[in-house]
Amino acid sequence: MPETSAPPEPVLKKDMGRALISAERIAKRVEEMGREISEVYADIDTPLVLVVILKGATVFAADLLRSLSIPAELEFVSAASYGSGTSPGKLRLAHMVEGPLVGRHVLLIEDIIDSGRTVSAIARRLRKLKPASLRLAALLDRPARREVETMIDFTGFVIPDRFVIGYGLDYAGLYRELPGIYTLT
Ligand code: IMP
Ligand code: MG
């Protein structure tokens, strides 16, 4: 990930150039994922619980939620790493789900799986809450930098080893509003 100490100059939407993944391709893929997820969970007898990882996954989750044809509830978690961030520190959960997950079918929603550390730490905590099942949906998979083996049940796009922004993904808090996904450099 790039250094975040010096805030970047915000780039206007009109100057972003060609998207790595256009808004149209994202919309189509998210619709497909919604159908696939609805099929996998067609027979469960309680609403699916979407556990959304703040903040990056919120845009994806909002679209995915509306592409489902099964009942679903929303919960949020957020992870922050301890310390100054020079080394990939231990993750702590800054926000945990509010409702009980015992016996519930849980789908963790993430924007991008990079090292795999964030989802593995969160999944470990969620398993302690004894859900009936726990699966992972990620809009983006960047396997080049994986450190922790991660099973992604529903993947939107596999991307090359480039830092990306847009559609909820940020650089230093910016660019989440871009409708497509762009590389920063
Ligand atoms: P991991 O824990 O290394 O798998 O990283 C996943 C988290 O890092 C995601 O939740 C993102 O917030 C963030 N992240 C990783 N790569 C990118 C990127 O290319 N753009 C924006 N955020 C990223
Ligand atoms: Mg994130």
PDB file of C-alpha atoms and ligand atoms in Angstrom:
ATOM      1  CA  MET A   1       0.000   0.000   0.000  1.00  0.00           C
ATOM      2  CA  PRO A   2       1.358   3.511  -0.767  1.00  0.00           C
ATOM      3  CA  GLU A   3       2.514   5.820   2.029  1.00  0.00           C
ATOM      4  CA  THR A   4      -0.448   7.674   3.476  1.00  0.00           C
ATOM      5  CA  SER A   5       1.454  10.351   5.434  1.00  0.00           C
ATOM      6  CA  ALA A   6       1.231  13.102   2.802  1.00  0.00           C
ATOM      7  CA  PRO A   7      -2.371  13.566   1.670  1.00  0.00           C
ATOM      8  CA  PRO A   8      -2.644  13.130  -2.097  1.00  0.00           C
ATOM      9  CA  GLU A   9      -3.975  15.824  -4.339  1.00  0.00           C
ATOM     10  CA  PRO A  10      -7.584  14.868  -5.048  1.00  0.00           C
ATOM     11  CA  VAL A  11      -8.022  14.045  -8.717  1.00  0.00           C
ATOM     12  CA  LEU A  12     -11.309  15.004 -10.312  1.00  0.00           C
ATOM     13  CA  LYS A  13     -13.541  12.298 -11.709  1.00  0.00           C
ATOM     14  CA  LYS A  14     -13.232  13.671 -15.224  1.00  0.00           C
ATOM     15  CA  ASP A  15      -9.406  13.348 -15.080  1.00  0.00           C
ATOM     16  CA  MET A  16      -9.248   9.719 -13.980  1.00  0.00           C
ATOM     17  CA  GLY A  17      -8.754   8.241 -17.443  1.00  0.00           C
ATOM     18  CA  ARG A  18      -9.787   4.743 -18.411  1.00  0.00           C
ATOM     19  CA  ALA A  19     -11.099   2.521 -15.641  1.00  0.00           C
ATOM     20  CA  LEU A  20      -9.465  -0.830 -14.857  1.00  0.00           C
ATOM     21  CA  ILE A  21     -13.030  -2.062 -14.284  1.00  0.00           C
ATOM     22  CA  SER A  22     -15.870   0.128 -15.529  1.00  0.00           C
ATOM     23  CA  ALA A  23     -19.032   0.872 -13.570  1.00  0.00           C
ATOM     24  CA  GLU A  24     -20.971  -1.126 -16.166  1.00  0.00           C
ATOM     25  CA  ARG A  25     -18.815  -4.236 -15.733  1.00  0.00           C
ATOM     26  CA  ILE A  26     -19.070  -3.946 -11.954  1.00  0.00           C
ATOM     27  CA  ALA A  27     -22.870  -3.648 -12.102  1.00  0.00           C
ATOM     28  CA  LYS A  28     -23.157  -6.709 -14.322  1.00  0.00           C
ATOM     29  CA  ARG A  29     -20.834  -8.814 -12.165  1.00  0.00           C
ATOM     30  CA  VAL A  30     -22.478  -7.762  -8.889  1.00  0.00           C
ATOM     31  CA  GLU A  31     -25.872  -8.757 -10.330  1.00  0.00           C
ATOM     32  CA  GLU A  32     -24.440 -12.176 -11.225  1.00  0.00           C
ATOM     33  CA  MET A  33     -22.929 -12.573  -7.766  1.00  0.00           C
ATOM     34  CA  GLY A  34     -26.289 -11.704  -6.227  1.00  0.00           C
ATOM     35  CA  ARG A  35     -27.981 -14.424  -8.254  1.00  0.00           C
ATOM     36  CA  GLU A  36     -25.296 -16.967  -7.382  1.00  0.00           C
ATOM     37  CA  ILE A  37     -25.465 -16.129  -3.666  1.00  0.00           C
ATOM     38  CA  SER A  38     -29.271 -16.268  -3.696  1.00  0.00           C
ATOM     39  CA  GLU A  39     -29.083 -19.766  -5.199  1.00  0.00           C
ATOM     40  CA  VAL A  40     -26.541 -21.052  -2.696  1.00  0.00           C
ATOM     41  CA  TYR A  41     -28.669 -19.815   0.218  1.00  0.00           C
ATOM     42  CA  ALA A  42     -32.066 -20.592  -1.338  1.00  0.00           C
ATOM     43  CA  ASP A  43     -32.999 -23.160   1.312  1.00  0.00           C
ATOM     44  CA  ILE A  44     -31.925 -21.466   4.535  1.00  0.00           C
ATOM     45  CA  ASP A  45     -34.768 -20.786   6.960  1.00  0.00           C
ATOM     46  CA  THR A  46     -33.493 -17.544   8.516  1.00  0.00           C
ATOM     47  CA  PRO A  47     -32.494 -14.340   6.707  1.00  0.00           C
ATOM     48  CA  LEU A  48     -28.880 -14.316   5.512  1.00  0.00           C
ATOM     49  CA  VAL A  49     -26.666 -12.002   7.582  1.00  0.00           C
ATOM     50  CA  LEU A  50     -24.343  -9.827   5.505  1.00  0.00           C
ATOM     51  CA  VAL A  51     -21.421  -8.736   7.664  1.00  0.00           C
ATOM     52  CA  VAL A  52     -19.865  -5.786   5.880  1.00  0.00           C
ATOM     53  CA  ILE A  53     -16.268  -4.765   6.557  1.00  0.00           C
ATOM     54  CA  LEU A  54     -16.092  -0.978   6.967  1.00  0.00           C
ATOM     55  CA  LYS A  55     -15.480   1.243   5.178  1.00  0.00           C
ATOM     56  CA  GLY A  56     -14.375   0.057   1.741  1.00  0.00           C
ATOM     57  CA  ALA A  57     -16.964  -2.682   1.264  1.00  0.00           C
ATOM     58  CA  THR A  58     -20.021  -0.476   1.861  1.00  0.00           C
ATOM     59  CA  VAL A  59     -20.549   0.489  -1.786  1.00  0.00           C
ATOM     60  CA  PHE A  60     -20.232  -3.113  -2.993  1.00  0.00           C
ATOM     61  CA  ALA A  61     -22.472  -4.329  -0.148  1.00  0.00           C
ATOM     62  CA  ALA A  62     -25.198  -1.810  -0.961  1.00  0.00           C
ATOM     63  CA  ASP A  63     -25.363  -3.026  -4.563  1.00  0.00           C
ATOM     64  CA  LEU A  64     -24.969  -6.698  -3.683  1.00  0.00           C
ATOM     65  CA  LEU A  65     -27.764  -6.472  -1.099  1.00  0.00           C
ATOM     66  CA  ARG A  66     -30.142  -5.134  -3.744  1.00  0.00           C
ATOM     67  CA  SER A  67     -29.217  -7.878  -6.176  1.00  0.00           C
ATOM     68  CA  LEU A  68     -30.282 -10.615  -3.733  1.00  0.00           C
ATOM     69  CA  SER A  69     -33.610 -12.363  -4.118  1.00  0.00           C
ATOM     70  CA  ILE A  70     -33.526 -13.796  -0.575  1.00  0.00           C
ATOM     71  CA  PRO A  71     -34.130 -11.962   2.732  1.00  0.00           C
ATOM     72  CA  ALA A  72     -30.979 -10.500   4.257  1.00  0.00           C
ATOM     73  CA  GLU A  73     -29.918  -8.505   7.300  1.00  0.00           C
ATOM     74  CA  LEU A  74     -26.992  -6.111   7.554  1.00  0.00           C
ATOM     75  CA  GLU A  75     -24.261  -5.985  10.181  1.00  0.00           C
ATOM     76  CA  PHE A  76     -20.961  -4.120  10.164  1.00  0.00           C
ATOM     77  CA  VAL A  77     -17.478  -4.775  11.474  1.00  0.00           C
ATOM     78  CA  SER A  78     -14.380  -2.671  11.266  1.00  0.00           C
ATOM     79  CA  ALA A  79     -10.787  -3.653  11.761  1.00  0.00           C
ATOM     80  CA  ALA A  80      -7.878  -1.416  12.637  1.00  0.00           C
ATOM     81  CA  SER A  81      -4.264  -2.379  13.073  1.00  0.00           C
ATOM     82  CA  TYR A  82      -2.434  -1.701  16.310  1.00  0.00           C
ATOM     83  CA  GLY A  83       0.525   0.660  16.379  1.00  0.00           C
ATOM     84  CA  SER A  84       1.890   3.103  13.857  1.00  0.00           C
ATOM     85  CA  GLY A  85       1.579   0.831  10.859  1.00  0.00           C
ATOM     86  CA  THR A  86       5.229   0.504   9.885  1.00  0.00           C
ATOM     87  CA  SER A  87       4.918  -3.269  10.179  1.00  0.00           C
ATOM     88  CA  PRO A  88       1.642  -5.044   9.455  1.00  0.00           C
ATOM     89  CA  GLY A  89       0.560  -4.992  13.109  1.00  0.00           C
ATOM     90  CA  LYS A  90      -1.981  -7.133  14.877  1.00  0.00           C
ATOM     91  CA  LEU A  91      -5.546  -6.354  13.926  1.00  0.00           C
ATOM     92  CA  ARG A  92      -8.080  -5.350  16.525  1.00  0.00           C
ATOM     93  CA  LEU A  93     -11.803  -5.080  15.840  1.00  0.00           C
ATOM     94  CA  ALA A  94     -12.837  -1.461  16.236  1.00  0.00           C
ATOM     95  CA  HIS A  95     -16.497  -2.349  15.737  1.00  0.00           C
ATOM     96  CA  MET A  96     -18.171  -5.712  16.153  1.00  0.00           C
ATOM     97  CA  VAL A  97     -21.583  -6.965  14.978  1.00  0.00           C
ATOM     98  CA  GLU A  98     -24.511  -5.917  17.166  1.00  0.00           C
ATOM     99  CA  GLY A  99     -26.849  -8.887  16.868  1.00  0.00           C
ATOM    100  CA  PRO A 100     -26.248 -12.494  17.959  1.00  0.00           C
ATOM    101  CA  LEU A 101     -24.992 -14.751  15.161  1.00  0.00           C
ATOM    102  CA  VAL A 102     -25.585 -18.100  16.840  1.00  0.00           C
ATOM    103  CA  GLY A 103     -27.060 -20.506  14.288  1.00  0.00           C
ATOM    104  CA  ARG A 104     -27.199 -17.802  11.593  1.00  0.00           C
ATOM    105  CA  HIS A 105     -25.855 -18.046   8.045  1.00  0.00           C
ATOM    106  CA  VAL A 106     -23.233 -15.324   7.737  1.00  0.00           C
ATOM    107  CA  LEU A 107     -21.720 -13.889   4.573  1.00  0.00           C
ATOM    108  CA  LEU A 108     -18.698 -11.678   5.153  1.00  0.00           C
ATOM    109  CA  ILE A 109     -18.471  -8.870   2.573  1.00  0.00           C
ATOM    110  CA  GLU A 110     -15.089  -7.351   1.699  1.00  0.00           C
ATOM    111  CA  ASP A 111     -13.920  -4.970  -1.015  1.00  0.00           C
ATOM    112  CA  ILE A 112     -10.514  -6.530  -1.712  1.00  0.00           C
ATOM    113  CA  ILE A 113      -8.519  -9.463  -0.405  1.00  0.00           C
ATOM    114  CA  ASP A 114      -4.844  -8.549  -0.430  1.00  0.00           C
ATOM    115  CA  SER A 115      -2.645 -10.241   2.209  1.00  0.00           C
ATOM    116  CA  GLY A 116      -5.741 -11.942   3.585  1.00  0.00           C
ATOM    117  CA  ARG A 117      -4.964 -10.738   7.121  1.00  0.00           C
ATOM    118  CA  THR A 118      -8.078  -8.590   7.565  1.00  0.00           C
ATOM    119  CA  VAL A 119     -10.628 -11.250   6.653  1.00  0.00           C
ATOM    120  CA  SER A 120      -8.788 -14.011   8.472  1.00  0.00           C
ATOM    121  CA  ALA A 121      -8.740 -11.986  11.710  1.00  0.00           C
ATOM    122  CA  ILE A 122     -12.407 -11.059  11.340  1.00  0.00           C
ATOM    123  CA  ALA A 123     -13.478 -14.594  10.387  1.00  0.00           C
ATOM    124  CA  ARG A 124     -11.673 -15.963  13.447  1.00  0.00           C
ATOM    125  CA  ARG A 125     -13.684 -13.622  15.681  1.00  0.00           C
ATOM    126  CA  LEU A 126     -16.974 -14.333  13.901  1.00  0.00           C
ATOM    127  CA  ARG A 127     -16.537 -18.105  14.246  1.00  0.00           C
ATOM    128  CA  LYS A 128     -16.485 -17.677  18.013  1.00  0.00           C
ATOM    129  CA  LEU A 129     -20.070 -16.414  17.741  1.00  0.00           C
ATOM    130  CA  LYS A 130     -21.109 -19.886  16.474  1.00  0.00           C
ATOM    131  CA  PRO A 131     -22.794 -19.083  13.148  1.00  0.00           C
ATOM    132  CA  ALA A 132     -24.414 -21.986  11.246  1.00  0.00           C
ATOM    133  CA  SER A 133     -22.168 -21.134   8.290  1.00  0.00           C
ATOM    134  CA  LEU A 134     -19.610 -18.501   7.388  1.00  0.00           C
ATOM    135  CA  ARG A 135     -18.695 -17.644   3.803  1.00  0.00           C
ATOM    136  CA  LEU A 136     -16.779 -14.813   2.146  1.00  0.00           C
ATOM    137  CA  ALA A 137     -17.753 -12.586  -0.783  1.00  0.00           C
ATOM    138  CA  ALA A 138     -15.070 -10.245  -2.115  1.00  0.00           C
ATOM    139  CA  LEU A 139     -15.437  -7.847  -5.011  1.00  0.00           C
ATOM    140  CA  LEU A 140     -11.713  -8.017  -5.773  1.00  0.00           C
ATOM    141  CA  ASP A 141      -9.061 -10.672  -5.277  1.00  0.00           C
ATOM    142  CA  ARG A 142      -5.409  -9.639  -5.613  1.00  0.00           C
ATOM    143  CA  PRO A 143      -3.626 -12.960  -5.083  1.00  0.00           C
ATOM    144  CA  ALA A 144      -0.104 -11.602  -5.740  1.00  0.00           C
ATOM    145  CA  ARG A 145       0.379 -10.455  -2.136  1.00  0.00           C
ATOM    146  CA  ARG A 146      -1.392 -13.172  -0.214  1.00  0.00           C
ATOM    147  CA  GLU A 147       0.178 -14.030   3.141  1.00  0.00           C
ATOM    148  CA  VAL A 148      -2.666 -15.912   4.764  1.00  0.00           C
ATOM    149  CA  GLU A 149      -4.397 -18.665   2.815  1.00  0.00           C
ATOM    150  CA  THR A 150      -7.923 -17.384   2.177  1.00  0.00           C
ATOM    151  CA  MET A 151     -10.907 -19.244   0.793  1.00  0.00           C
ATOM    152  CA  ILE A 152     -13.085 -16.793  -1.169  1.00  0.00           C
ATOM    153  CA  ASP A 153     -16.527 -18.283  -1.832  1.00  0.00           C
ATOM    154  CA  PHE A 154     -17.783 -15.538  -4.165  1.00  0.00           C
ATOM    155  CA  THR A 155     -15.255 -13.428  -6.127  1.00  0.00           C
ATOM    156  CA  GLY A 156     -16.084 -10.472  -8.360  1.00  0.00           C
ATOM    157  CA  PHE A 157     -12.807  -9.932 -10.209  1.00  0.00           C
ATOM    158  CA  VAL A 158      -9.227 -11.156  -9.887  1.00  0.00           C
ATOM    159  CA  ILE A 159      -6.902  -8.186 -10.397  1.00  0.00           C
ATOM    160  CA  PRO A 160      -3.160  -7.742 -11.039  1.00  0.00           C
ATOM    161  CA  ASP A 161      -0.737  -6.429  -8.445  1.00  0.00           C
ATOM    162  CA  ARG A 162      -1.753  -2.751  -8.620  1.00  0.00           C
ATOM    163  CA  PHE A 163      -3.225  -0.496  -5.936  1.00  0.00           C
ATOM    164  CA  VAL A 164      -6.807   0.343  -6.844  1.00  0.00           C
ATOM    165  CA  ILE A 165      -9.319   3.018  -5.911  1.00  0.00           C
ATOM    166  CA  GLY A 166     -12.985   3.763  -6.545  1.00  0.00           C
ATOM    167  CA  TYR A 167     -16.318   2.019  -5.900  1.00  0.00           C
ATOM    168  CA  GLY A 168     -15.710   2.307  -2.163  1.00  0.00           C
ATOM    169  CA  LEU A 169     -11.965   1.683  -2.226  1.00  0.00           C
ATOM    170  CA  ASP A 170      -9.868   4.582  -1.003  1.00  0.00           C
ATOM    171  CA  TYR A 171      -6.422   6.031  -0.990  1.00  0.00           C
ATOM    172  CA  ALA A 172      -5.958   8.081   2.191  1.00  0.00           C
ATOM    173  CA  GLY A 173      -9.726   8.334   2.552  1.00  0.00           C
ATOM    174  CA  LEU A 174     -10.283   9.684  -0.959  1.00  0.00           C
ATOM    175  CA  TYR A 175     -11.768   8.413  -4.241  1.00  0.00           C
ATOM    176  CA  ARG A 176     -14.466   6.177  -2.747  1.00  0.00           C
ATOM    177  CA  GLU A 177     -17.070   8.063  -4.823  1.00  0.00           C
ATOM    178  CA  LEU A 178     -15.669   6.989  -8.205  1.00  0.00           C
ATOM    179  CA  PRO A 179     -18.204   4.699  -9.913  1.00  0.00           C
ATOM    180  CA  GLY A 180     -15.520   2.515 -11.548  1.00  0.00           C
ATOM    181  CA  ILE A 181     -12.281   0.980 -10.289  1.00  0.00           C
ATOM    182  CA  TYR A 182      -9.033   2.704 -11.262  1.00  0.00           C
ATOM    183  CA  THR A 183      -5.348   2.125 -10.692  1.00  0.00           C
ATOM    184  CA  LEU A 184      -3.711   4.987  -8.836  1.00  0.00           C
ATOM    185  CA  THR A 185      -0.458   5.183 -10.800  1.00  0.00           C
TER     186      THR A 185
HETATM  187  P1  IMP B   1      -5.488  -7.428   3.566  1.00  0.00           P
HETATM  188  O1  IMP B   1      -5.795  -7.475   5.028  1.00  0.00           O
HETATM  189  O2  IMP B   1      -4.016  -7.241   3.288  1.00  0.00           O
HETATM  190  O3  IMP B   1      -6.092  -8.538   2.766  1.00  0.00           O
HETATM  191  O4  IMP B   1      -6.064  -6.066   3.010  1.00  0.00           O
HETATM  192  C1  IMP B   1      -7.384  -5.852   2.832  1.00  0.00           C
HETATM  193  C2  IMP B   1      -7.752  -4.432   3.206  1.00  0.00           C
HETATM  194  O5  IMP B   1      -6.747  -3.488   2.809  1.00  0.00           O
HETATM  195  C3  IMP B   1      -9.021  -4.066   2.498  1.00  0.00           C
HETATM  196  O6  IMP B   1     -10.063  -4.076   3.427  1.00  0.00           O
HETATM  197  C4  IMP B   1      -8.760  -2.665   1.988  1.00  0.00           C
HETATM  198  O7  IMP B   1      -9.358  -1.748   2.861  1.00  0.00           O
HETATM  199  C5  IMP B   1      -7.294  -2.449   2.047  1.00  0.00           C
HETATM  200  N1  IMP B   1      -6.710  -2.488   0.700  1.00  0.00           N
HETATM  201  C6  IMP B   1      -5.891  -3.446   0.214  1.00  0.00           C
HETATM  202  N2  IMP B   1      -5.556  -3.192  -1.045  1.00  0.00           N
HETATM  203  C7  IMP B   1      -6.174  -2.048  -1.388  1.00  0.00           C
HETATM  204  C8  IMP B   1      -6.226  -1.283  -2.615  1.00  0.00           C
HETATM  205  O8  IMP B   1      -5.615  -1.599  -3.661  1.00  0.00           O
HETATM  206  N3  IMP B   1      -6.992  -0.167  -2.571  1.00  0.00           N
HETATM  207  C9  IMP B   1      -7.668   0.233  -1.476  1.00  0.00           C
HETATM  208  N4  IMP B   1      -7.661  -0.464  -0.324  1.00  0.00           N
HETATM  209  C10 IMP B   1      -6.917  -1.599  -0.276  1.00  0.00           C
HETATM  210 MG    MG B   2     -11.042  -2.417   4.039  1.00  0.00          MG
END
